[in-house]
Short mmCIF file of C-alpha atoms in Angstrom, two decimals:
data_model
loop_
_atom_site.label_atom_id
_atom_site.label_comp_id
_atom_site.label_asym_id
_atom_site.label_seq_id
_atom_site.Cartn_x
_atom_site.Cartn_y
_atom_site.Cartn_z
CA UNK I 1 -0.10 -0.06 0.05
CA UNK I 2 1.27 3.52 -0.88
CA UNK I 3 1.84 6.20 1.73
CA UNK I 4 2.42 8.90 -0.68
CA UNK I 5 2.84 12.36 0.20
CA UNK I 6 -0.04 14.74 -1.21
CA UNK I 7 2.62 16.36 -3.28
CA UNK I 8 3.20 13.14 -5.46
CA UNK I 9 -0.30 12.21 -6.24
CA UNK I 10 -0.18 14.18 -9.35
CA UNK I 11 3.03 12.45 -10.57
CA UNK I 12 3.21 9.53 -12.87
CA UNK I 13 6.34 7.34 -13.02
CA UNK I 14 6.53 5.82 -16.52
CA UNK I 15 8.78 2.69 -16.50
CA UNK I 16 9.64 0.68 -19.65
CA UNK I 17 9.95 -2.86 -18.98
CA UNK I 18 11.67 -5.76 -21.01
CA UNK I 19 12.57 -9.05 -19.24
CA UNK I 20 13.15 -7.57 -15.78
CA UNK I 21 10.88 -10.13 -13.77
CA UNK I 22 13.51 -10.79 -11.10
CA UNK I 23 13.61 -7.03 -10.07
CA UNK I 24 10.54 -5.14 -11.29
CA UNK I 25 8.30 -6.18 -8.35
CA UNK I 26 10.60 -4.68 -5.94
CA UNK I 27 11.22 -1.56 -8.12
CA UNK I 28 7.47 -0.99 -8.31
CA UNK I 29 6.75 -1.50 -4.53
CA UNK I 30 9.71 0.57 -3.45
CA UNK I 31 8.62 3.53 -5.87
CA UNK I 32 4.99 3.18 -4.62
CA UNK I 33 5.81 3.82 -1.00
CA UNK I 34 6.27 7.45 -2.22
CA UNK I 35 4.56 7.77 -5.87
CA UNK I 36 1.43 5.81 -6.03
CA UNK I 37 1.07 6.17 -9.85
CA UNK I 38 3.24 4.03 -11.83
CA UNK I 39 2.62 2.83 -15.14
CA UNK I 40 4.85 0.03 -16.45
CA UNK I 41 4.83 -0.38 -20.08
CA UNK I 42 5.81 -4.01 -20.93
CA UNK I 43 7.64 -4.09 -24.21
CA UNK I 44 7.04 -7.65 -25.38
CA UNK I 45 8.81 -9.51 -22.46
CA UNK I 46 9.08 -13.12 -22.26
CA UNK I 47 9.12 -13.50 -18.78
CA UNK I 48 6.56 -12.83 -15.90
CA UNK I 49 7.83 -9.31 -15.35
CA UNK I 50 4.45 -7.82 -16.24
CA UNK I 51 2.56 -9.86 -13.90
CA UNK I 52 5.07 -8.84 -11.02
CA UNK I 53 4.61 -5.39 -11.75
CA UNK I 54 0.88 -5.70 -11.77
CA UNK I 55 0.94 -7.58 -8.41
CA UNK I 56 2.96 -4.75 -6.87
CA UNK I 57 0.45 -2.24 -7.83
CA UNK I 58 1.48 -0.70 -11.18
CA UNK I 59 -0.85 -0.07 -14.09
CA UNK I 60 0.68 -2.33 -16.90
CA UNK I 61 0.39 -1.47 -20.54
CA UNK I 62 1.59 -4.01 -22.98
CA UNK I 63 3.27 -4.11 -26.45
CA UNK I 64 2.81 -7.58 -28.11
CA UNK I 65 6.24 -7.36 -29.50
CA UNK I 66 9.48 -5.86 -28.53
CA UNK I 67 9.63 -2.39 -29.97
CA UNK I 68 12.35 -0.68 -28.02
CA UNK I 69 12.77 1.79 -25.04
CA UNK I 70 11.74 4.68 -27.03
CA UNK I 71 8.49 3.05 -28.25
CA UNK I 72 7.75 2.20 -24.42
CA UNK I 73 8.33 5.51 -23.28
CA UNK I 74 6.11 7.06 -25.71
CA UNK I 75 3.27 4.66 -24.84
CA UNK I 76 3.66 5.59 -21.30
CA UNK I 77 3.64 9.25 -22.08
CA UNK I 78 0.37 8.54 -23.94
CA UNK I 79 -1.19 6.71 -21.06
CA UNK I 80 -0.08 9.40 -18.58
CA UNK I 81 -1.50 12.15 -20.82
CA UNK I 82 -4.93 10.42 -20.61
CA UNK I 83 -5.09 10.88 -16.70
CA UNK I 84 -6.63 14.49 -16.25
CA UNK I 85 -4.85 14.71 -12.76
CA UNK I 86 -1.41 14.23 -14.08
CA UNK I 87 0.84 17.13 -13.71
CA UNK I 88 4.34 15.51 -13.98
CA UNK I 89 5.78 12.50 -15.58
CA UNK I 90 9.04 10.89 -14.40
CA UNK I 91 10.94 8.53 -16.56
CA UNK I 92 12.12 5.74 -14.44
CA UNK I 93 14.11 2.49 -15.20
CA UNK I 94 12.92 -0.98 -14.29
CA UNK I 95 16.11 -2.48 -13.23
CA UNK I 96 16.80 -0.79 -9.91
CA UNK I 97 19.17 1.79 -10.89
CA UNK I 98 17.18 4.78 -10.20
CA UNK I 99 16.60 6.20 -6.51
CA UNK I 100 13.22 7.38 -5.43
CA UNK I 101 15.04 10.23 -3.21
CA UNK I 102 16.59 11.58 -6.50
CA UNK I 103 13.15 11.95 -7.85
CA UNK I 104 11.67 13.83 -4.97
CA UNK I 105 14.71 16.21 -5.08
CA UNK I 106 14.25 16.80 -8.88
CA UNK I 107 10.55 17.45 -8.52
CA UNK I 108 11.31 19.97 -5.80
CA UNK I 109 13.86 21.71 -7.95
CA UNK I 110 11.30 21.81 -10.66
CA UNK I 111 8.62 23.44 -8.40
CA UNK I 112 11.01 25.80 -6.46
CA UNK I 113 12.68 27.12 -9.67
CA UNK I 114 9.62 26.94 -11.96
CA UNK I 115 11.15 24.43 -14.39
CA UNK I 116 9.27 22.42 -16.94
CA UNK I 117 12.00 19.73 -17.19
CA UNK I 118 14.74 18.58 -14.85
CA UNK I 119 17.28 16.28 -16.26
CA UNK I 120 19.28 13.68 -13.94
CA UNK I 121 23.10 14.00 -14.22
CA UNK I 122 25.53 11.33 -13.01
CA UNK I 123 28.32 13.84 -13.59
CA UNK I 124 27.45 16.63 -11.02
CA UNK I 125 28.70 14.64 -8.05
CA UNK I 126 30.77 11.60 -7.39
CA UNK I 127 28.26 9.26 -5.96
CA UNK I 128 27.95 7.38 -9.60
CA UNK I 129 30.95 5.35 -10.63
CA UNK I 130 31.00 4.33 -14.33
CA UNK I 131 34.13 2.89 -15.73
CA UNK I 132 36.56 5.51 -17.35
CA UNK I 133 35.91 4.26 -20.81
CA UNK I 134 32.16 4.42 -20.20
CA UNK I 135 32.38 7.89 -18.80
CA UNK I 136 34.35 9.00 -21.81
CA UNK I 137 31.91 7.50 -24.39
CA UNK I 138 29.12 9.20 -22.64
CA UNK I 139 30.87 12.40 -22.44
CA UNK I 140 31.34 12.35 -26.28
CA UNK I 141 27.51 11.35 -26.69
CA UNK I 142 26.89 14.62 -24.48
CA UNK I 143 29.02 16.78 -26.60
CA UNK I 144 27.22 15.52 -29.83
CA UNK I 145 23.91 16.20 -28.39
CA UNK I 146 24.53 19.54 -27.00
CA UNK I 147 26.01 20.39 -30.61
CA UNK I 148 22.94 19.07 -32.28
CA UNK I 149 20.03 19.99 -30.01
CA UNK I 150 20.84 23.52 -28.78
CA UNK I 151 20.70 22.34 -25.08
CA UNK I 152 23.60 22.52 -22.72
CA UNK I 153 23.56 19.40 -20.45
CA UNK I 154 26.26 17.19 -18.79
CA UNK I 155 24.52 13.93 -19.14
CA UNK I 156 22.02 13.43 -22.03
CA UNK I 157 21.46 9.80 -21.79
CA UNK I 158 20.37 9.61 -18.20
CA UNK I 159 17.05 7.87 -18.08
CA UNK I 160 15.92 9.56 -14.98
CA UNK I 161 13.87 12.82 -15.93
CA UNK I 162 11.20 14.87 -14.45
CA UNK I 163 8.65 16.64 -17.03
CA UNK I 164 5.78 18.85 -16.53
CA UNK I 165 2.44 18.03 -18.26
CA UNK I 166 2.82 20.95 -20.85
CA UNK I 167 6.05 19.31 -22.01
CA UNK I 168 4.88 15.63 -22.14
CA UNK I 169 1.87 16.54 -24.18
CA UNK I 170 4.00 17.72 -27.14
CA UNK I 171 6.61 14.90 -27.03
CA UNK I 172 6.51 12.35 -29.99
CA UNK I 173 9.35 9.95 -29.71
CA UNK I 174 10.03 8.02 -33.01
CA UNK I 175 13.45 6.61 -32.35
CA UNK I 176 12.49 3.32 -30.60
CA UNK I 177 15.99 2.33 -29.60
CA UNK I 178 18.98 3.95 -27.90
CA UNK I 179 18.74 7.22 -29.89
CA UNK I 180 15.30 7.92 -28.36
CA UNK I 181 17.18 9.96 -25.42
CA UNK I 182 18.69 12.48 -27.82
CA UNK I 183 15.41 12.85 -29.78
CA UNK I 184 13.74 13.55 -26.46
CA UNK I 185 16.32 16.22 -25.62
CA UNK I 186 16.22 17.70 -29.14
CA UNK I 187 12.48 18.04 -28.93
CA UNK I 188 12.58 19.60 -25.61
CA UNK I 189 15.31 22.05 -26.94
CA UNK I 190 13.16 22.93 -29.79
CA UNK I 191 10.36 23.80 -27.23
CA UNK I 192 12.45 26.42 -25.60
CA UNK I 193 11.30 25.53 -22.27
CA UNK I 194 12.84 26.06 -18.81
CA UNK I 195 15.01 23.17 -17.80
CA UNK I 196 17.73 22.31 -15.28
CA UNK I 197 19.93 19.43 -14.10
CA UNK I 198 20.03 17.66 -10.75
CA UNK I 199 22.80 15.22 -9.34
CA UNK I 200 21.45 11.74 -9.30
CA UNK I 201 23.15 8.31 -8.02
CA UNK I 202 22.84 5.73 -10.58
CA UNK I 203 23.39 2.36 -8.82
CA UNK I 204 25.39 0.04 -11.14
CA UNK I 205 25.07 -3.44 -9.92
CA UNK I 206 26.20 -6.74 -11.38
CA UNK I 207 22.49 -7.28 -12.39
CA UNK I 208 22.17 -3.85 -14.18
CA UNK I 209 25.41 -4.38 -16.26
CA UNK I 210 24.29 -7.77 -17.23
CA UNK I 211 21.19 -6.28 -18.52
CA UNK I 212 22.76 -3.65 -20.82
CA UNK I 213 24.68 -1.23 -18.77
CA UNK I 214 28.00 -2.33 -20.30
CA UNK I 215 30.64 -0.34 -22.21
CA UNK I 216 29.30 -1.60 -25.47
CA UNK I 217 25.85 -0.20 -24.76
CA UNK I 218 27.32 3.08 -24.31
CA UNK I 219 29.19 2.82 -27.68
CA UNK I 220 25.95 1.84 -29.29
CA UNK I 221 24.22 4.97 -28.07
CA UNK I 222 26.94 6.99 -29.83
CA UNK I 223 26.65 5.01 -33.02
CA UNK I 224 22.88 5.45 -33.15
CA UNK I 225 23.36 9.15 -32.52
CA UNK I 226 25.46 9.68 -35.44
CA UNK I 227 23.69 7.29 -37.85
CA UNK I 228 19.96 8.17 -36.83
#
């Protein structure tokens, strides 16, 4: 059962899910202690993750086949937009990397500074410890994204973001795979909205690394940026 602060009842967490049945139940339960509204988009999983998420209290929307994280986020945005009381959307990973405490700080920053978007950044403090090579590749991706989107960010490919309803209503993500993060930044940059960054702690575990947080995943991001 959720014991959410009233300040979080207009917030929806959008969680893309693909074969994370081992952890998604715990992720949803932990999130719903603070945020009662969680929509999990099951992107064609072959395990029991969707059932685990539903049992933990999430709304579950299903893709019959795997379309990619960008497509899952867009489906989640569309669901959240259908809820009249929604004022904020948070993009939140399904593998246990993201911290609820960081989301609370990002929301507070957005409300206090009247920001429409707050991006989480791994590079504003020293809590997150990616490898040197991974950090280098991500820095290159940030440089490319800043050049091509008109934004100035320190971490363009962090999946933890807070966005106000007026921004979410205008998003239309068409890049289904890794390049969706840059497309999202590009669309936000084109909107000329008020945005900021907040330091966040991304918890790299053996499990999350095994599910796609490797150096090669970062290289794939960079390649997709250039080829998209």
